[in-house]
Short mmCIF file of C-alpha atoms and ligand atoms in Angstrom, two decimals:
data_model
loop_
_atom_site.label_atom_id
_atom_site.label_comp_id
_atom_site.label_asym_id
_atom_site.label_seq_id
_atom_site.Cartn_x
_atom_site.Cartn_y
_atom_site.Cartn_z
CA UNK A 1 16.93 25.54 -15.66
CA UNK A 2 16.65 22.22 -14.68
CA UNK A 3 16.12 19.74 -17.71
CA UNK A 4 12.92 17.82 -17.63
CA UNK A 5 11.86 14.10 -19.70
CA UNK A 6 7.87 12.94 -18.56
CA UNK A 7 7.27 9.67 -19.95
CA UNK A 8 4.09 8.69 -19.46
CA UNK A 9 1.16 11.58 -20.66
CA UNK A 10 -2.07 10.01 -19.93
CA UNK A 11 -4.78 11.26 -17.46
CA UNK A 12 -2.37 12.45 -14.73
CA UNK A 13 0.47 12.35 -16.38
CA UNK A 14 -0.25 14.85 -19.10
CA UNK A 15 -2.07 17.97 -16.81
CA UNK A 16 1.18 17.26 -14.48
CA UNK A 17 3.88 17.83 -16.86
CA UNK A 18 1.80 20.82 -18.36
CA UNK A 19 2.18 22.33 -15.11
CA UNK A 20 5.80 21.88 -15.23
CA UNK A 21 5.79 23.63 -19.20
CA UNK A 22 3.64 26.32 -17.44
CA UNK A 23 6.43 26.86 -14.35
CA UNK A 24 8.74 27.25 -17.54
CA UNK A 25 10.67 24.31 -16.98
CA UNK A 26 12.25 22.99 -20.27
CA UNK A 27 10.31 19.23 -21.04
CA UNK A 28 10.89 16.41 -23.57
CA UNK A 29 7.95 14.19 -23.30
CA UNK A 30 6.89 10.92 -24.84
CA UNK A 31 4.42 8.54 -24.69
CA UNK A 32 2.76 5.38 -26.40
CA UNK A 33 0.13 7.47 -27.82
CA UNK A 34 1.36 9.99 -30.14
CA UNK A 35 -1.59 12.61 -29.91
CA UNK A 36 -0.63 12.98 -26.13
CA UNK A 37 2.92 13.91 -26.77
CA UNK A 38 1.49 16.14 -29.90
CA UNK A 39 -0.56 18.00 -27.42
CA UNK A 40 2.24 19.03 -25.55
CA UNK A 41 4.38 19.61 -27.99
CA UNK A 42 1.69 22.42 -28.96
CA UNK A 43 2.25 24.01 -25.71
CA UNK A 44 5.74 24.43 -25.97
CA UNK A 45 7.70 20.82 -25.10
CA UNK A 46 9.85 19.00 -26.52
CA UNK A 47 8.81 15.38 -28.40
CA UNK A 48 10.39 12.82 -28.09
CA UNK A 49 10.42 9.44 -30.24
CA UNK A 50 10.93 6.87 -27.22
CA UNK A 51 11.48 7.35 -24.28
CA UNK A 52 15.09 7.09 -24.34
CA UNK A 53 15.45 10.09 -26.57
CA UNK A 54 13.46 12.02 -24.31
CA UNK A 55 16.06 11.56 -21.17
CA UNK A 56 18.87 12.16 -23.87
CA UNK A 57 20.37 15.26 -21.61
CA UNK A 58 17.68 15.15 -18.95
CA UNK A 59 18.91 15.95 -15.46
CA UNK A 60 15.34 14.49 -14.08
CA UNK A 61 13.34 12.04 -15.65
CA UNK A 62 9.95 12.14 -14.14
CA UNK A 63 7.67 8.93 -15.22
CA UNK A 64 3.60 8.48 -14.89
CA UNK A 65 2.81 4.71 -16.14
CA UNK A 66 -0.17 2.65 -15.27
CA UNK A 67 1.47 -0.41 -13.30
CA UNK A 68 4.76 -1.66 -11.90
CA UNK A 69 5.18 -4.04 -15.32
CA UNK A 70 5.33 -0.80 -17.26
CA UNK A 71 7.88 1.04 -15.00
CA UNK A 72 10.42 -2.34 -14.61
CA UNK A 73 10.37 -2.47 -18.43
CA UNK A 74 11.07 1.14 -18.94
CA UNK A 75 14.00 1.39 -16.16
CA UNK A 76 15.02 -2.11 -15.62
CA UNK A 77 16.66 -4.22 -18.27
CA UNK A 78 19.79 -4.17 -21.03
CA UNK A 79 17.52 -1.58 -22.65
CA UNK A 80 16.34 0.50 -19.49
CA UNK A 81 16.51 4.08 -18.54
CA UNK A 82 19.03 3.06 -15.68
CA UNK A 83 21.62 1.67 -17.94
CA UNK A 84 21.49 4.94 -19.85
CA UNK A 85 20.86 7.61 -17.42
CA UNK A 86 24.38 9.00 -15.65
CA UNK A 87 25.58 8.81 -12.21
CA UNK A 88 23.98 11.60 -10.22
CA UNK A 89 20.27 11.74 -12.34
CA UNK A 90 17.39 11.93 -10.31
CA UNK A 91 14.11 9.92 -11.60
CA UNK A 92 10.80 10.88 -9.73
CA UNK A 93 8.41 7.41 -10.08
CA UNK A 94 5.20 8.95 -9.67
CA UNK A 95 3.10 5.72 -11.04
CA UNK A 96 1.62 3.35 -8.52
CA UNK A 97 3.04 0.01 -8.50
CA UNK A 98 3.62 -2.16 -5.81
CA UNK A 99 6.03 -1.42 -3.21
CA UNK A 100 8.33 -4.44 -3.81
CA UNK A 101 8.61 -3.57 -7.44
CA UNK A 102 9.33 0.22 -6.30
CA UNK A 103 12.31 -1.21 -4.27
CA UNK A 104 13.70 -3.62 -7.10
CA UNK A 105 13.58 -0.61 -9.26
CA UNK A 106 15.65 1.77 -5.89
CA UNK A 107 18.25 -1.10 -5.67
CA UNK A 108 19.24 -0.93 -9.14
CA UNK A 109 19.29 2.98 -9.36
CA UNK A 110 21.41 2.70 -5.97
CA UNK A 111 23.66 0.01 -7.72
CA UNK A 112 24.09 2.96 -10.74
CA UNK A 113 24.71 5.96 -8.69
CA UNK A 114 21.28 7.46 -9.63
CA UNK A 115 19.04 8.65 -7.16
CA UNK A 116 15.26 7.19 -7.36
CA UNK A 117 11.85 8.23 -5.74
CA UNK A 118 8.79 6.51 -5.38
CA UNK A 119 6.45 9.38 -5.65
CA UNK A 120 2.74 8.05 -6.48
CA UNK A 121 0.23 10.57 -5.74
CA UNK A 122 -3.56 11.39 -4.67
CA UNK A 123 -6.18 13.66 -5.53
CA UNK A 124 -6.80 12.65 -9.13
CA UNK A 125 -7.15 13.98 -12.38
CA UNK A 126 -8.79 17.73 -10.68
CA UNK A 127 -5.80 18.10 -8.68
CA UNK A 128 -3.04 17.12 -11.87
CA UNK A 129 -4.54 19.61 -13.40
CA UNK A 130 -4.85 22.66 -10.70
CA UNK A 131 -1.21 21.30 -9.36
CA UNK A 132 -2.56 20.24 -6.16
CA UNK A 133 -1.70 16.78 -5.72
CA UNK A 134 -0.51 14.91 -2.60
CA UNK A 135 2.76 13.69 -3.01
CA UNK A 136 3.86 10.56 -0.97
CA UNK A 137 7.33 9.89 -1.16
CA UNK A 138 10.15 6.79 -0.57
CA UNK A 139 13.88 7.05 -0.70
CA UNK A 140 16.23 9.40 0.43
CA UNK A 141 15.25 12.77 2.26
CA UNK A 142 18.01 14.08 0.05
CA UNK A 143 16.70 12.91 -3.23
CA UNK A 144 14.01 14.27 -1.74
CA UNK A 145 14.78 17.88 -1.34
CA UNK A 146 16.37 18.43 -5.01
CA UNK A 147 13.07 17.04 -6.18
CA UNK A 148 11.11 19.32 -4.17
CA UNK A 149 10.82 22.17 -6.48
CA UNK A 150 9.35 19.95 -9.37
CA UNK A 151 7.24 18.08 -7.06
CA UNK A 152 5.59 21.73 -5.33
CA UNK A 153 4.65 23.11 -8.69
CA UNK A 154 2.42 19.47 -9.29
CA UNK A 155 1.53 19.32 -5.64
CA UNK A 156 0.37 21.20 -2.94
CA UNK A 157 1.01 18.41 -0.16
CA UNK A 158 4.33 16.53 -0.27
CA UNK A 159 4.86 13.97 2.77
CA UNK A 160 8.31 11.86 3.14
CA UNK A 161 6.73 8.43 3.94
CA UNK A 162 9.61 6.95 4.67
CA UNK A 163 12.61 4.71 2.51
CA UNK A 164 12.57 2.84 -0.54
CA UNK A 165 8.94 1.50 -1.08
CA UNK A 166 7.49 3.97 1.36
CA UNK A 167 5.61 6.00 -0.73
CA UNK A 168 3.78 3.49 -2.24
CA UNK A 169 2.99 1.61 0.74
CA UNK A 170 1.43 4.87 1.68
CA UNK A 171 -0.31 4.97 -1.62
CA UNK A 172 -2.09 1.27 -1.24
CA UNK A 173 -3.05 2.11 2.04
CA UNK A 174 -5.26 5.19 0.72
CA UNK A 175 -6.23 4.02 -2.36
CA UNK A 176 -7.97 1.34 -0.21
CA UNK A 177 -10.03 3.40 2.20
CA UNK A 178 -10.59 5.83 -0.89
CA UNK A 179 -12.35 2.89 -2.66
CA UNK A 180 -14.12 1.47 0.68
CA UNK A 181 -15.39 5.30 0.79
CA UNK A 182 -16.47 5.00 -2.96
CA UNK A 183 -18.70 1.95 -2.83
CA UNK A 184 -20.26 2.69 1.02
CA UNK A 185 -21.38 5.76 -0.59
CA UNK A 186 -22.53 4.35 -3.96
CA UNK A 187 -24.62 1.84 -2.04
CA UNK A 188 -26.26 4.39 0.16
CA UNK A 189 -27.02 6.98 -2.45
CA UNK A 190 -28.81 3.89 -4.34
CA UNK A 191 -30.91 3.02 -1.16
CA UNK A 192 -31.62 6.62 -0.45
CA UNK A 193 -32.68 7.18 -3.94
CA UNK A 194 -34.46 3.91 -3.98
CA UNK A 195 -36.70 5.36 -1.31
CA UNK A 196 -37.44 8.14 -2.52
CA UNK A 197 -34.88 11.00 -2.04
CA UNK A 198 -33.44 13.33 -4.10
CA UNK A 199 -29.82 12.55 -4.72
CA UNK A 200 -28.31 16.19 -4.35
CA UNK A 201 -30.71 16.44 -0.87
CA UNK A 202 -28.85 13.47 0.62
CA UNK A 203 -25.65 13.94 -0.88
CA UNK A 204 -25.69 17.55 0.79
CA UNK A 205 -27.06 15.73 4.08
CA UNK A 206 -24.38 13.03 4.39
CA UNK A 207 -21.74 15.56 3.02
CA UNK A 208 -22.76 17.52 5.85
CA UNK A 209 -22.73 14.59 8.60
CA UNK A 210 -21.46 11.57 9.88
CA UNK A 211 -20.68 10.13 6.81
CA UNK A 212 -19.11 13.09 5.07
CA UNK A 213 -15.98 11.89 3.44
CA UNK A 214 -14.11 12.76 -0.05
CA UNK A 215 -15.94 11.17 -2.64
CA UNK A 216 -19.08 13.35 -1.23
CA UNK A 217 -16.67 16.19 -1.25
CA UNK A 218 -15.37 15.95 -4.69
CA UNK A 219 -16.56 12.93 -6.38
CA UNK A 220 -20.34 11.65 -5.88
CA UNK A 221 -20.55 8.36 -7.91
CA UNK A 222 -24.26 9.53 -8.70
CA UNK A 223 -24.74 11.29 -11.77
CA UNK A 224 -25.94 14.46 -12.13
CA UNK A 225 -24.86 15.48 -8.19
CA UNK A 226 -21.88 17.45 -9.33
CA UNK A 227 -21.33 19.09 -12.22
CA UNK A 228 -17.68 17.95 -12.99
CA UNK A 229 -17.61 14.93 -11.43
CA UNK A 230 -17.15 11.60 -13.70
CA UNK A 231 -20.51 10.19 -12.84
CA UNK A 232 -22.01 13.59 -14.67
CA UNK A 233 -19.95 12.78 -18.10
CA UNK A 234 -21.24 9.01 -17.95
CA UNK A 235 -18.55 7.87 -15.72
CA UNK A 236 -15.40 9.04 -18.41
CA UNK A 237 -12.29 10.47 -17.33
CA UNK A 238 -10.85 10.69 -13.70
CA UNK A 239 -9.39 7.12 -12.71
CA UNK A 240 -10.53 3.78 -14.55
CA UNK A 241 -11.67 1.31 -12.50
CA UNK A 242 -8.99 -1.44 -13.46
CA UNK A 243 -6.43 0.73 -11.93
CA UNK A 244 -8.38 0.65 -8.61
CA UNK A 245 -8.77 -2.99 -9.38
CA UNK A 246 -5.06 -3.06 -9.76
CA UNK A 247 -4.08 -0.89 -6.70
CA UNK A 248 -6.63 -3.21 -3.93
CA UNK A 249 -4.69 -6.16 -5.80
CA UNK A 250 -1.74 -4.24 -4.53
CA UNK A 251 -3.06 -3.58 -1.11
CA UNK A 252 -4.00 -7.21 -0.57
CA UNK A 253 -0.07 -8.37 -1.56
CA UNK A 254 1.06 -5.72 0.97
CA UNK A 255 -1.21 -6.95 3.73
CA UNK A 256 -0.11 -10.24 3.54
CA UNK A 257 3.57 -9.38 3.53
CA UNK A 258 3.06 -9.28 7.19
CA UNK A 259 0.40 -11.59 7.67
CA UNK A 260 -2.35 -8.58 7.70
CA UNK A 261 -5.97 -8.95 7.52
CA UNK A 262 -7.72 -6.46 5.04
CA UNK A 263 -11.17 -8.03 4.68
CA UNK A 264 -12.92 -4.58 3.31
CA UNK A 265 -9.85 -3.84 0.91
CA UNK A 266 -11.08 -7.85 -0.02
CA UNK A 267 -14.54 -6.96 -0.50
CA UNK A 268 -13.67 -4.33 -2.73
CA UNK A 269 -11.39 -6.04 -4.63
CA UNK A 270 -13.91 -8.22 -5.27
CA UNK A 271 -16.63 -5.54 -6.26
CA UNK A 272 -14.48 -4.17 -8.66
CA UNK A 273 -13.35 -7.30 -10.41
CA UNK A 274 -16.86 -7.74 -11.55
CA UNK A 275 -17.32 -4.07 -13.13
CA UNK A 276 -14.31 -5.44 -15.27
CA UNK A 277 -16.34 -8.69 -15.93
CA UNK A 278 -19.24 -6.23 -17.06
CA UNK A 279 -16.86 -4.32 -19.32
CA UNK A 280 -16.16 -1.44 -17.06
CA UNK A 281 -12.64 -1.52 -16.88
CA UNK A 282 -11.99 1.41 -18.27
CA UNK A 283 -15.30 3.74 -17.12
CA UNK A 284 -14.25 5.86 -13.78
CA UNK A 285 -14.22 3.83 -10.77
CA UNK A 286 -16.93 5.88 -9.39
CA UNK A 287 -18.91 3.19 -12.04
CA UNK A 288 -18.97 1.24 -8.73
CA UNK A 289 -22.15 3.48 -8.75
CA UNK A 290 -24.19 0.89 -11.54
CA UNK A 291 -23.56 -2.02 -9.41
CA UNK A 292 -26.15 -1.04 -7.29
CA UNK A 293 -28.90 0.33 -9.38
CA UNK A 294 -31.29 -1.51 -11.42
P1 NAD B 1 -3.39 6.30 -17.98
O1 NAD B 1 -3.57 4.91 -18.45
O2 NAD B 1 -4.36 7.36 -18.37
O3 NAD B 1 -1.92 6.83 -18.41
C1 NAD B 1 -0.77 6.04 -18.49
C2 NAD B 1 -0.01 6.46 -19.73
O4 NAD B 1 1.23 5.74 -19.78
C3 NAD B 1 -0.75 6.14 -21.04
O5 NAD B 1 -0.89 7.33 -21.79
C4 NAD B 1 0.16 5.12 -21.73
O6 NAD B 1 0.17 5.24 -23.14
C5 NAD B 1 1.51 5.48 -21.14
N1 NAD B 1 2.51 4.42 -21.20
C6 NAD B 1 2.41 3.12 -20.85
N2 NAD B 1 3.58 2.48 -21.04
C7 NAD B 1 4.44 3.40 -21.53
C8 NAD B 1 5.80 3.37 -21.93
N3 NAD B 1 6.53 2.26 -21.86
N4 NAD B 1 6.36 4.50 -22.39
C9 NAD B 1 5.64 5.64 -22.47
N5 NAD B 1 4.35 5.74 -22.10
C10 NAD B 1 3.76 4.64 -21.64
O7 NAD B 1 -3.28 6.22 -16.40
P2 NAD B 1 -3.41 7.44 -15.34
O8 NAD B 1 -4.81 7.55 -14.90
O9 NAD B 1 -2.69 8.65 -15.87
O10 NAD B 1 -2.59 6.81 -14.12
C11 NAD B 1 -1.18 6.73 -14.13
C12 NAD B 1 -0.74 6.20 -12.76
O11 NAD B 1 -1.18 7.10 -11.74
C13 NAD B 1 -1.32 4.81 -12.41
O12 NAD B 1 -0.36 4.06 -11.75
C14 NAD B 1 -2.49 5.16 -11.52
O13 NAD B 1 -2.78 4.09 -10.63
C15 NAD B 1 -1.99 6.40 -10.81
N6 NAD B 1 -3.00 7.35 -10.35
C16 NAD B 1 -4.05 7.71 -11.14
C17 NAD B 1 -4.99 8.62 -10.66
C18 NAD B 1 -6.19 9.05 -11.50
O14 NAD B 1 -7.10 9.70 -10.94
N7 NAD B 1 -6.22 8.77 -12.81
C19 NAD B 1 -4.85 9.18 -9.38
C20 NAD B 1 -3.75 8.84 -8.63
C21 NAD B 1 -2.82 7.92 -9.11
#
């Protein structure tokens, strides 16, 4: 069976390669933080001491990492992945970085014979764990299909965006309207509440109508709505708000590549940078939630 190294185990990274343990694939893992890669290894994978060890052998190295400086300093460089990995190894990027980092990293894969993805994903740290994460995808259609086995027992929807960079031009995209979503809905549960409504009534009431969308679905920033959701385990877990801080900074860069305007991705840029200011950097983005209550 196909060889597996996952670099990268933190709140996707580590419920995604679990999946792959539980498919029986054969893993060698690391990460930064040992008691991440000493969970796994209690479930049956291999640690590894740096992430070089781990792709020792690997015919896929799969990689979760919080921002493009992280993945060009693992792959890139005299002492990066690419300069050891053979000819003919397939690495599946699944962090989300920006798109011209994503095709720095593609050109010098191409330039080594090994074949690269950008494959960031959606549907958070609920669907990493129950393996049904959206895969978008950049690079080869090729690539693409020997990856395709890994990448269904993660995911449940994998789309080819397009070539090198595609997949996380995809990504930003989201990512923004997800956010947009998050704080239009964090402002409105405040006001409703403010005026005296019962959270779960008008979360069930806006679920219901016009303004039904995902984070009423899944992920209501108010606490106490649903069960599971961040907001209910004071805003821990899921995805930190500097990394939606990071991925609008992303979505701005990519707008202005071609002269776009992306005024509410600007907004909420903005929005977010001050939950950092307050210290909130590393709370669930749904935290957006606090900026609006007293
Ligand atoms: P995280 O910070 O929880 O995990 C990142 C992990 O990478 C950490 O455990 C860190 O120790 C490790 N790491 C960093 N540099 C490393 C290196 N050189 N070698 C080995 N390990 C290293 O972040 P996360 O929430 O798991 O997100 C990972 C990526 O997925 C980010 O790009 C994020 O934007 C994206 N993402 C997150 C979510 C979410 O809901 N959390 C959803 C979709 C996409």
């Amino acid at each position: 069976m196909t060889q597996i190294a996952f670099i990268g185990l933190g709140h996707m990274g580590l419920p995604m390669a679990r999946n792959l343990l539980k498919a029986g694939y054969p893993l060698k893992v690391f990460d930064l933080v040992r008691s991440a890669v000493d969970t796994l290894a209690g479930e049956g994978a291999i640690a590894a001491v740096s992430a070089s060890a781990a792709v020792d052998q690997a015919q896929v190295v799969i990689s979760m990492l919080p921002a493009s400086r992280h993945v060009e300093s693992l792959y890139l460089g005299r002492d990066g992945l690419l300069e050891q990995l053979p000819a003919g190894s397939l690495v599946v990027e699944c962090s989300t970085i920006a798109p011209e980092s994503a095709r720095k990293v593609h050109a010098a894969a191409r330039e080594r014979g090994i074949e690269l993805l950008d494959a960031p994903v959606s549907g958070g740290t609920a669907g990493a764990a129950a393996g049904t994460l959206t895969f978008m995808v950049g690079g080869a259609a090729e690539a693409l299909e020997k990856a395709r086995p890994l990448l269904a027992v993660m995911g449940q929807n994998i789309f080819h965006a397009g070539p090198e960079g595609a997949g996380q031009v995809a990504k930003v995209c989201n990512n923004q309207v997800l956010a947009v979503q998050m704080i239009a809905t964090a402002e409105a549960m405040a006001m409703g509440v403010a005026n005296g409504l019962d959270p779960a009534v008008l979360a069930e009431i806006m679920r219901q109508s016009s303004g039904g969308n995902w984070t009423l679905e899944k992920y209501n920033p108010w606490p106490g709505v649903m069960e599971n959701a961040p907001a209910s385990k004071g805003y821990s877990g899921g995805f930190m708000a500097e990394l939606m801080a990071k991925d609008l900074g992303l979505a701005q860069e990519t707008a202005s590549h071609h002269g776009n305007s992306a005024p509410m991705g600007a907004l909420a840029l903005q929005l977010y940078r001050l939950l950092l200011k307050q210290g909130k950097g590393k709370q669930d983005f749904s935290v957006v939630q606090q900026l609006f209550v007293e």
